[in-house]
PDB file of C-alpha atoms and ligand atoms in Angstrom:
ATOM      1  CA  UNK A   1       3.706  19.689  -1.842  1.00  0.00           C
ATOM      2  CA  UNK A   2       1.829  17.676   0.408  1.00  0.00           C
ATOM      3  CA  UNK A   3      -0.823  15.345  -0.963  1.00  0.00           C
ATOM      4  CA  UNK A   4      -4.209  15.280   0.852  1.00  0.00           C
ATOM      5  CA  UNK A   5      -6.979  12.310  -0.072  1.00  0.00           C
ATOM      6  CA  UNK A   6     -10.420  13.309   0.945  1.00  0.00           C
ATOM      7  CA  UNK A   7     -13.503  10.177   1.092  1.00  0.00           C
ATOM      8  CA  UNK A   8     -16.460  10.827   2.479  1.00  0.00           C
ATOM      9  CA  UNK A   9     -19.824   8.771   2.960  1.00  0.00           C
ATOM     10  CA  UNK A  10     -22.109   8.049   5.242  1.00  0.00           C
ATOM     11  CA  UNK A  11     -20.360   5.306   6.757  1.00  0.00           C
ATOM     12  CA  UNK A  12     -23.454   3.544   8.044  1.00  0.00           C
ATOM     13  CA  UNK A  13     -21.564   1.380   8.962  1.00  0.00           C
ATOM     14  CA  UNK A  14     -18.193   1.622   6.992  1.00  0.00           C
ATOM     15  CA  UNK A  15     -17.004  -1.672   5.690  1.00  0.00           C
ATOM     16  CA  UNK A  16     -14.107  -3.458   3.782  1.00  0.00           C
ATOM     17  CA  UNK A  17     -15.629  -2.455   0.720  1.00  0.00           C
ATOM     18  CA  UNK A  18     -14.564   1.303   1.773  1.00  0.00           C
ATOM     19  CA  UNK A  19     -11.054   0.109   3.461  1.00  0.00           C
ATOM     20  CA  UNK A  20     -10.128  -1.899   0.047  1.00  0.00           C
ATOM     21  CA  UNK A  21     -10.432   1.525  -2.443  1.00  0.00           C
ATOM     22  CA  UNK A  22      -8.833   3.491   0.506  1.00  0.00           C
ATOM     23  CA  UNK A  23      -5.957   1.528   0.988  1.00  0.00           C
ATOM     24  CA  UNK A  24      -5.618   1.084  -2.772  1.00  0.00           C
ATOM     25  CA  UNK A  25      -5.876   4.936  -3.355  1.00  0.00           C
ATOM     26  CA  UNK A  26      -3.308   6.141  -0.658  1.00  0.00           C
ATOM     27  CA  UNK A  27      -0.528   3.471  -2.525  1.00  0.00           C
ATOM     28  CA  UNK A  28      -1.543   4.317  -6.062  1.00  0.00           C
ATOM     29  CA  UNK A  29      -1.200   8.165  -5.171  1.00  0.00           C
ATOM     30  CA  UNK A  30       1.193   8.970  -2.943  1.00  0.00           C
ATOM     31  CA  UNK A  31      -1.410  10.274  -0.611  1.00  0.00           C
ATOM     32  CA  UNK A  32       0.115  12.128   2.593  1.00  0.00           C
ATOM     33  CA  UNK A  33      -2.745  12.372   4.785  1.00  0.00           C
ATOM     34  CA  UNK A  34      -6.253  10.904   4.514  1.00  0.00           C
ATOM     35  CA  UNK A  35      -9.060  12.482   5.296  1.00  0.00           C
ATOM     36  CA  UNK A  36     -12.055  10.296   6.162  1.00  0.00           C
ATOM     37  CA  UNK A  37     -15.435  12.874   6.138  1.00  0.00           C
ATOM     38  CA  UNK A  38     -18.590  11.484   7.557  1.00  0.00           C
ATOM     39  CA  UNK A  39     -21.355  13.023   6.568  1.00  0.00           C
ATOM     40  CA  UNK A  40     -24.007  14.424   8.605  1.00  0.00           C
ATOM     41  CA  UNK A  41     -27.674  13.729   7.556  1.00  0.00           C
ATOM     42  CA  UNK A  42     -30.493  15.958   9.174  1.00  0.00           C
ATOM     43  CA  UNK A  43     -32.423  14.450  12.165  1.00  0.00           C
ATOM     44  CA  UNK A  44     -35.722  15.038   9.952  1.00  0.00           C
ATOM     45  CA  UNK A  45     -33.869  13.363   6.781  1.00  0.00           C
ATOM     46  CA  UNK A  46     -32.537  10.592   8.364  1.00  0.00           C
ATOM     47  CA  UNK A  47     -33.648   6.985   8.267  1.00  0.00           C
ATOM     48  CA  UNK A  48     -34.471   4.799  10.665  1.00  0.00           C
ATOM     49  CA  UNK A  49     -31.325   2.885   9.571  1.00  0.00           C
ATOM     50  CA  UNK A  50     -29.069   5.422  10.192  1.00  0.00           C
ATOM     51  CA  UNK A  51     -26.930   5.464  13.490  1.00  0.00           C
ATOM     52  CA  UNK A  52     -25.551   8.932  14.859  1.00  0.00           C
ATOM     53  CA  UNK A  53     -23.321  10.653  13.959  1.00  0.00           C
ATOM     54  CA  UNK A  54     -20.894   9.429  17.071  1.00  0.00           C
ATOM     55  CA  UNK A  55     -21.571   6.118  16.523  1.00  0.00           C
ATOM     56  CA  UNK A  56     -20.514   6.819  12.563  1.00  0.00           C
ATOM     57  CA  UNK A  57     -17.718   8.367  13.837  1.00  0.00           C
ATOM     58  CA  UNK A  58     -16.213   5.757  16.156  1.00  0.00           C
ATOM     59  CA  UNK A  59     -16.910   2.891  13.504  1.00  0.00           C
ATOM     60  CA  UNK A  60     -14.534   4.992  11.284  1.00  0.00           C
ATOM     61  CA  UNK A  61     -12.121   5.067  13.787  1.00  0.00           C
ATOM     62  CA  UNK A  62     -12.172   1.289  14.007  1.00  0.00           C
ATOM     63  CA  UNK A  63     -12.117   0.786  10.509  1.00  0.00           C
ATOM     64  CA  UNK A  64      -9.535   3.623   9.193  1.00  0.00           C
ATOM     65  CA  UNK A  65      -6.904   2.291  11.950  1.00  0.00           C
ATOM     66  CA  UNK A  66      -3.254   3.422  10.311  1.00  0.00           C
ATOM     67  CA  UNK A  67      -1.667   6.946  11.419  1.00  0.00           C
ATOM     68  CA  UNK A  68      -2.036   8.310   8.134  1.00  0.00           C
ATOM     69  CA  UNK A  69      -5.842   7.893   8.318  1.00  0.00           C
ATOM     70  CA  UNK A  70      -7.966  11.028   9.963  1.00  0.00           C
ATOM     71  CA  UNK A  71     -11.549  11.211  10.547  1.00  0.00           C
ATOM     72  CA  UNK A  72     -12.743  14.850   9.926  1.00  0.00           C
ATOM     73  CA  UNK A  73     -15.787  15.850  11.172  1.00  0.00           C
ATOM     74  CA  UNK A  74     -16.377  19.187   9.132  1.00  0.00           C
ATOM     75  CA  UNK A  75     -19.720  18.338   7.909  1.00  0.00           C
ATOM     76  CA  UNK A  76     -20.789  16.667  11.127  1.00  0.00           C
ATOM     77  CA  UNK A  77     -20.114  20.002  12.856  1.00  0.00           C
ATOM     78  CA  UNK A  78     -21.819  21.817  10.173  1.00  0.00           C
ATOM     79  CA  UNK A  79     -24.451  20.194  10.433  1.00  0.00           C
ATOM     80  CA  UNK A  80     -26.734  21.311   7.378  1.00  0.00           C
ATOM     81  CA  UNK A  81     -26.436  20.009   3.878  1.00  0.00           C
ATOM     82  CA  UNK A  82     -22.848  19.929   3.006  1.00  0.00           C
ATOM     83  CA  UNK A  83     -21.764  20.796  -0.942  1.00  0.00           C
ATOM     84  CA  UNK A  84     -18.987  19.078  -1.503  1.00  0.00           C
ATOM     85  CA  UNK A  85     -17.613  22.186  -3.249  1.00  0.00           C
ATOM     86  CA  UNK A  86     -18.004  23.773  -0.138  1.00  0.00           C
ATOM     87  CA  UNK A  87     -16.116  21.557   1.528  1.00  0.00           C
ATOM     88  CA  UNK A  88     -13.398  21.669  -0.621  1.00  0.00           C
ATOM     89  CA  UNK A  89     -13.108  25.228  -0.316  1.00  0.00           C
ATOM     90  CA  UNK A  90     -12.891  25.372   3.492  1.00  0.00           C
ATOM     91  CA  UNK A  91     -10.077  21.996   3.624  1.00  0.00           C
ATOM     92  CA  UNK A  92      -8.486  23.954   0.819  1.00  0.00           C
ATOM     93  CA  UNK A  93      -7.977  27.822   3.249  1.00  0.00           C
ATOM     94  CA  UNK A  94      -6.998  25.742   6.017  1.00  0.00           C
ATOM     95  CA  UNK A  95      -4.045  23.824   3.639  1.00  0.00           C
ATOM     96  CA  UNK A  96      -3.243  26.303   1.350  1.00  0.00           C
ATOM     97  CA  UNK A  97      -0.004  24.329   0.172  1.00  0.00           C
ATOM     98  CA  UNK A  98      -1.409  20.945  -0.242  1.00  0.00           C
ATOM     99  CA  UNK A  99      -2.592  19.283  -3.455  1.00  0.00           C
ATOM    100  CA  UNK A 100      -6.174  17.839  -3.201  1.00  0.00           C
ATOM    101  CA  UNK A 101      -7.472  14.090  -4.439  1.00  0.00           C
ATOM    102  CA  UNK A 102     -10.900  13.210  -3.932  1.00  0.00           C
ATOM    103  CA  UNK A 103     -11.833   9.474  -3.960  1.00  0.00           C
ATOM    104  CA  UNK A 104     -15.144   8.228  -4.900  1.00  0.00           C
ATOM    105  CA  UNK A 105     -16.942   4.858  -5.869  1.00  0.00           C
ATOM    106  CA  UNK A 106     -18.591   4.715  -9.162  1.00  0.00           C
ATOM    107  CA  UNK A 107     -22.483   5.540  -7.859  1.00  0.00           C
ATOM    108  CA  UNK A 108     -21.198   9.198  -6.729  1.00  0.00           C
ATOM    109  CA  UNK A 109     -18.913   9.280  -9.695  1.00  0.00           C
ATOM    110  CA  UNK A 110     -21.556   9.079 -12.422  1.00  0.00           C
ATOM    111  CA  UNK A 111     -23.713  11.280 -10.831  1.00  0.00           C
ATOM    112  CA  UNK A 112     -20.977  14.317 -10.805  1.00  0.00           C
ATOM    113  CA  UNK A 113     -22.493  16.281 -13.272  1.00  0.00           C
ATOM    114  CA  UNK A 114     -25.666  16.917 -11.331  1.00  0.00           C
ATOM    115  CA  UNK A 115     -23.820  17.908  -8.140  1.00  0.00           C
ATOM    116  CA  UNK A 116     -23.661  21.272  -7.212  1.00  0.00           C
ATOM    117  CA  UNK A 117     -20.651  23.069  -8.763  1.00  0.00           C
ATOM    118  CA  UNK A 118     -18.986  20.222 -10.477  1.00  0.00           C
ATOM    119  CA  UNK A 119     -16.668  22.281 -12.128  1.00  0.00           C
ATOM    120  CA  UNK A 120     -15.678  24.575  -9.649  1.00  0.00           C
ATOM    121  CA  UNK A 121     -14.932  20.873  -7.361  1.00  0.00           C
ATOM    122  CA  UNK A 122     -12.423  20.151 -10.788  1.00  0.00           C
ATOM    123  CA  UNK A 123     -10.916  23.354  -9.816  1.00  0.00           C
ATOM    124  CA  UNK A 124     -10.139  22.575  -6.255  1.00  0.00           C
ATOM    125  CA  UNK A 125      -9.343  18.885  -6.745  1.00  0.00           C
ATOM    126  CA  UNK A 126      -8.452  15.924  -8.643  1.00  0.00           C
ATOM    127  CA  UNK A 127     -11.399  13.463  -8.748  1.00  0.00           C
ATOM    128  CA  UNK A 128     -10.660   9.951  -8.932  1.00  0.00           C
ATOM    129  CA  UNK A 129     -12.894   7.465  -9.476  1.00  0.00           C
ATOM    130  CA  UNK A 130     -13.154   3.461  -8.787  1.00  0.00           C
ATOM    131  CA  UNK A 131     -15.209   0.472  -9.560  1.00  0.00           C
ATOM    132  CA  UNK A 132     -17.401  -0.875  -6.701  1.00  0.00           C
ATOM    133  CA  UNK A 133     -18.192  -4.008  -8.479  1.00  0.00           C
ATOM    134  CA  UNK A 134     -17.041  -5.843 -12.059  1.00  0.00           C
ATOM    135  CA  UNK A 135     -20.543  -4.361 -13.273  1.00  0.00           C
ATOM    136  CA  UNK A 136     -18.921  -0.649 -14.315  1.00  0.00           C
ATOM    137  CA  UNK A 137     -15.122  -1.287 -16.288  1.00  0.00           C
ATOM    138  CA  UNK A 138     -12.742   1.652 -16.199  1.00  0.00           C
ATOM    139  CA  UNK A 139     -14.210   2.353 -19.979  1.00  0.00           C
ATOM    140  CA  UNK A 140     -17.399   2.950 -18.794  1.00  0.00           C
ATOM    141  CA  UNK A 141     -15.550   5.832 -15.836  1.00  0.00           C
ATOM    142  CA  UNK A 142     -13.608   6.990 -18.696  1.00  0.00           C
ATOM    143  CA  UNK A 143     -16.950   7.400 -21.114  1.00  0.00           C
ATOM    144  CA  UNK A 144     -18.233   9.286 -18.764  1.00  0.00           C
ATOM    145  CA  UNK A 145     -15.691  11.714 -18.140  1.00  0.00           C
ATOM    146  CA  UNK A 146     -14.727  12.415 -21.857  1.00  0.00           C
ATOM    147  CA  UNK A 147     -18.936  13.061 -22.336  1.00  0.00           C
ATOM    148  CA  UNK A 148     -19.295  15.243 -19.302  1.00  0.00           C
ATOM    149  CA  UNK A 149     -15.759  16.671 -18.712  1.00  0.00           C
ATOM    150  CA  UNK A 150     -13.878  16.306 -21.631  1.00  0.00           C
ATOM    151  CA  UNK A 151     -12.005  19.627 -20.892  1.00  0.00           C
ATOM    152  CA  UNK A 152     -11.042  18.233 -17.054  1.00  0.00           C
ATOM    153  CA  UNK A 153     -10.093  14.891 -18.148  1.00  0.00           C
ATOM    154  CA  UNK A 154      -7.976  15.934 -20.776  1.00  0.00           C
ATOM    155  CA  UNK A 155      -6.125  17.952 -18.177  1.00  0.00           C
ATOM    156  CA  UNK A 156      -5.762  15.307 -15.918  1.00  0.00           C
ATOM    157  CA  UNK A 157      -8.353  16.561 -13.503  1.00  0.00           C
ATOM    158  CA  UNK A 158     -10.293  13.140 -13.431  1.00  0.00           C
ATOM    159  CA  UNK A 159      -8.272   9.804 -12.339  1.00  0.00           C
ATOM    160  CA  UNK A 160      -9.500   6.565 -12.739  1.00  0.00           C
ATOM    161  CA  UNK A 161      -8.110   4.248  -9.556  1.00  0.00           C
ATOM    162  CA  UNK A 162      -7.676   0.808 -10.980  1.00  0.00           C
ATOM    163  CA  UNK A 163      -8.896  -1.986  -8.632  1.00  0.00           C
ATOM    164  CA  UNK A 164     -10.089  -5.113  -7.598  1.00  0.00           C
ATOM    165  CA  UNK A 165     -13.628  -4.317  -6.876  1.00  0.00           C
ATOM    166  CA  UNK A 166     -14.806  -5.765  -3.031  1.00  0.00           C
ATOM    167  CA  UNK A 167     -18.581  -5.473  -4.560  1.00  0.00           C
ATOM    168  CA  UNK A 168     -20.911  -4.810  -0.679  1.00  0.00           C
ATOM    169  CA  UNK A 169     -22.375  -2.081   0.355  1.00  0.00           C
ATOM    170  CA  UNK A 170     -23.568  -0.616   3.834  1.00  0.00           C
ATOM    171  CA  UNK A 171     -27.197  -1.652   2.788  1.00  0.00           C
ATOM    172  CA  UNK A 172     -26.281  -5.424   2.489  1.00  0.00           C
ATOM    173  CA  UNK A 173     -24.449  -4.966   5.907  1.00  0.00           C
ATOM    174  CA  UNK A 174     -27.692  -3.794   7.937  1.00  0.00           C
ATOM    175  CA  UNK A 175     -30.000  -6.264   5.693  1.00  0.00           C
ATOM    176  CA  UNK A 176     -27.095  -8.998   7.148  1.00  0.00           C
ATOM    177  CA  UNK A 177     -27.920  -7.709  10.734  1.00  0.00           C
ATOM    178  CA  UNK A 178     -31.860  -7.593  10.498  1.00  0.00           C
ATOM    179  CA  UNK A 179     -31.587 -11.125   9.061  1.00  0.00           C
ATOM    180  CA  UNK A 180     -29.765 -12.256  12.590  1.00  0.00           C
ATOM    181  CA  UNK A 181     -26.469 -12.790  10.277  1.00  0.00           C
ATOM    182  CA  UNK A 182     -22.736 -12.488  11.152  1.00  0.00           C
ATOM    183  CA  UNK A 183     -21.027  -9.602   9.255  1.00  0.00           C
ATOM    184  CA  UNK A 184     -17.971 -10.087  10.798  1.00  0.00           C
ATOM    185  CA  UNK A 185     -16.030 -11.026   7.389  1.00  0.00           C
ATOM    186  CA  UNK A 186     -17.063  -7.914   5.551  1.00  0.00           C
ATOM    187  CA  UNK A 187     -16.082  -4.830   8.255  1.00  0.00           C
ATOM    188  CA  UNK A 188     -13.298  -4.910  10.932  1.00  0.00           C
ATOM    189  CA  UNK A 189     -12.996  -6.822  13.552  1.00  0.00           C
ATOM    190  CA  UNK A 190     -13.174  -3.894  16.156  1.00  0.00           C
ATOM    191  CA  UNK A 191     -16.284  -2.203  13.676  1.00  0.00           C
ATOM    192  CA  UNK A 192     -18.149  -5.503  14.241  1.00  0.00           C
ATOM    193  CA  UNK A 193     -16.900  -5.889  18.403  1.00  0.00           C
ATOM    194  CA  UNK A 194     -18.463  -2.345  18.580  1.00  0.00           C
ATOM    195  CA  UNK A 195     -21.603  -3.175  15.904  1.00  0.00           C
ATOM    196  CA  UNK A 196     -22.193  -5.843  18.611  1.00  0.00           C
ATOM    197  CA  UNK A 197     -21.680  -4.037  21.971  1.00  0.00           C
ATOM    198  CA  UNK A 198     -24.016  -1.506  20.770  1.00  0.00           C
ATOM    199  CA  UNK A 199     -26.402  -3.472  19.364  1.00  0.00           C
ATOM    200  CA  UNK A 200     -26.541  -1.434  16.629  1.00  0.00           C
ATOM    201  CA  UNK A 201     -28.549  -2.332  12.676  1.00  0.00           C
ATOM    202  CA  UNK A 202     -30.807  -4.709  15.091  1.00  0.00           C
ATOM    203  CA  UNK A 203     -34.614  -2.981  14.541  1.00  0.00           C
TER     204      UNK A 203
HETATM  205  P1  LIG B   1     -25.371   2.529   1.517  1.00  0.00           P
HETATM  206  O1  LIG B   1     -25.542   1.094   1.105  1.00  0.00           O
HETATM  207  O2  LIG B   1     -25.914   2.830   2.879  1.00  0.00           O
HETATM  208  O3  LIG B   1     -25.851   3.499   0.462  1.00  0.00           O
HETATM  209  P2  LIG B   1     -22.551   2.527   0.772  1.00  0.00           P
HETATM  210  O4  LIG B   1     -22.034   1.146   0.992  1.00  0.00           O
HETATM  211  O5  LIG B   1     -22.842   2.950  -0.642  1.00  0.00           O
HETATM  212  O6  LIG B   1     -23.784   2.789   1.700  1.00  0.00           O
HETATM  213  P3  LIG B   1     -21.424   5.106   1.501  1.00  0.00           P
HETATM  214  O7  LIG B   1     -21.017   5.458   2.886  1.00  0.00           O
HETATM  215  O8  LIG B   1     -22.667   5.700   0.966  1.00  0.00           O
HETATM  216  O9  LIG B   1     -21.476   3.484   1.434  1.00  0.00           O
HETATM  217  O10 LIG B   1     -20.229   5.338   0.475  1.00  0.00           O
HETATM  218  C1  LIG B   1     -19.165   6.225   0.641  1.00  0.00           C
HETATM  219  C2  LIG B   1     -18.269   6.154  -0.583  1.00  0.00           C
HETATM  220  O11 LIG B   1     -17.732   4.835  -0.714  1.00  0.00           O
HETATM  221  C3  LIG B   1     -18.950   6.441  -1.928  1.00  0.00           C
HETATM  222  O12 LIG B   1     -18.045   7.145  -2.769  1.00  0.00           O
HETATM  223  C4  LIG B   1     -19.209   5.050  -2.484  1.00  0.00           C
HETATM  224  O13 LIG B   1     -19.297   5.040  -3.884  1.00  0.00           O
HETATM  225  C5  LIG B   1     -17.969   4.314  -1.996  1.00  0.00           C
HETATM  226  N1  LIG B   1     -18.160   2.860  -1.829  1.00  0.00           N
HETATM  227  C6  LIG B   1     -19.056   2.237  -1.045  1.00  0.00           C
HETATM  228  N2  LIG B   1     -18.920   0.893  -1.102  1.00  0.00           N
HETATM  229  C7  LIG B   1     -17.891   0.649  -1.938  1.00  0.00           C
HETATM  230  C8  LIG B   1     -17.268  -0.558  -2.437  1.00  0.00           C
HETATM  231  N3  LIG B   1     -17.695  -1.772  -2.092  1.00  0.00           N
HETATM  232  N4  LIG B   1     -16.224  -0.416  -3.274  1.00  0.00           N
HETATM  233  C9  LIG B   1     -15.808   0.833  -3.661  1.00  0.00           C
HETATM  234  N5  LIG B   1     -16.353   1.995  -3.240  1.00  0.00           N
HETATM  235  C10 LIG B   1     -17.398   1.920  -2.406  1.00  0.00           C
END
């Protein structure tokens, strides 16, 4: 059966940080095709900060480079909120004999419970979670499943991805900018050629 990875964010910009768990994930689980899922953020939602959706989408392209990456853009075409479960569901009719794995960094992951549908995403999916900095230890994932999911983990629904954290985040990236700094060691080098050209995360 084939083995699909889904990671989605906002990707404003994407960054090593995001390419480091990636790569990690699609080696640690066997992961046939990855699905990279902007998300799309409503004009009237949006920050200033954030670039559009095109922009997003070529950034991912320069920073998801290999074959097996793909950059979906199902919720950018959507274009409302997007529930992940929702989601899911659609990836799931359109790949009916694939197995799911859904990769997210520790913020999103300890916040599952109060998505919409949790359990019904545990259904569709495996979730597997990783570190984003040496701040949260795999006890602290695996707490938090056994409290909120003890059912799913014990069935193997919930992974934990063990890693080398790359602690940055998008935020620091476009503070870096603003500040007039280089960024070029923390995203690609043909993210940060196009960061440049466009004069993008400059106010
Ligand atoms: P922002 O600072 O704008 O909130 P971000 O850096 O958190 O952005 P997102 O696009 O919101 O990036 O994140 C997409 C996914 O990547 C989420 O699951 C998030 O937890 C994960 N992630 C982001 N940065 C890292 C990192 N350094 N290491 C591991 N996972 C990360």
């Amino acid at each position: 059966m084939q083995r699909i990875g889904i990671f989605g964010g906002t990707f404003n910009p994407p960054h090593l940080g995001h390419l480091n768990i990636v790569s990690k994930f699609v080696k640690d689980f066997g992961i046939d095709k990855m699905l990279i899922i902007p998300t799309y953020a409503p004009p009237h939602k949006s920050s200033p900060e954030l670039v559009s959706p095109e922009d997003r989408i070529e950034m991912c392209k320069r920073t998801f480079k290999e074959p097996i990456f793909h950059i979906s853009k199902v919720e950018i075409n959507r274009q409302g909120k997007s529930y992940t479960h929702k989601t899911l569901q659609e990836l799931k009719e359109l790949n009916k004999n694939a197995e799911f794995f859904f990769l997210v960094g520790d913020d999103m992951f300890l916040s599952l419970h109060t998505w919409k549908l949790p359990n019904k995403i545990l259904e569709y999916c495996t979730v597997v979670a990783a570190a984003r900095s040496e701040e949260i230890s795999v006890k602290n994932l695996i707490d938090y499943s056994k409290e909120k999911f003890p059912k799913e983990f014990s069935e193997g629904k919930i992974k934990i991805l063990p890693i080398k954290p790359l602690k940055l985040s998008s935020t620091e990236i476009r503070d870096m900018r603003r500040a007039g700094l280089s960024i070029k060691d923390f995203v690609t080098k043909e993210t940060n050629e196009f960061i440049e050209a466009r004069g993008l995360y400059f106010d």
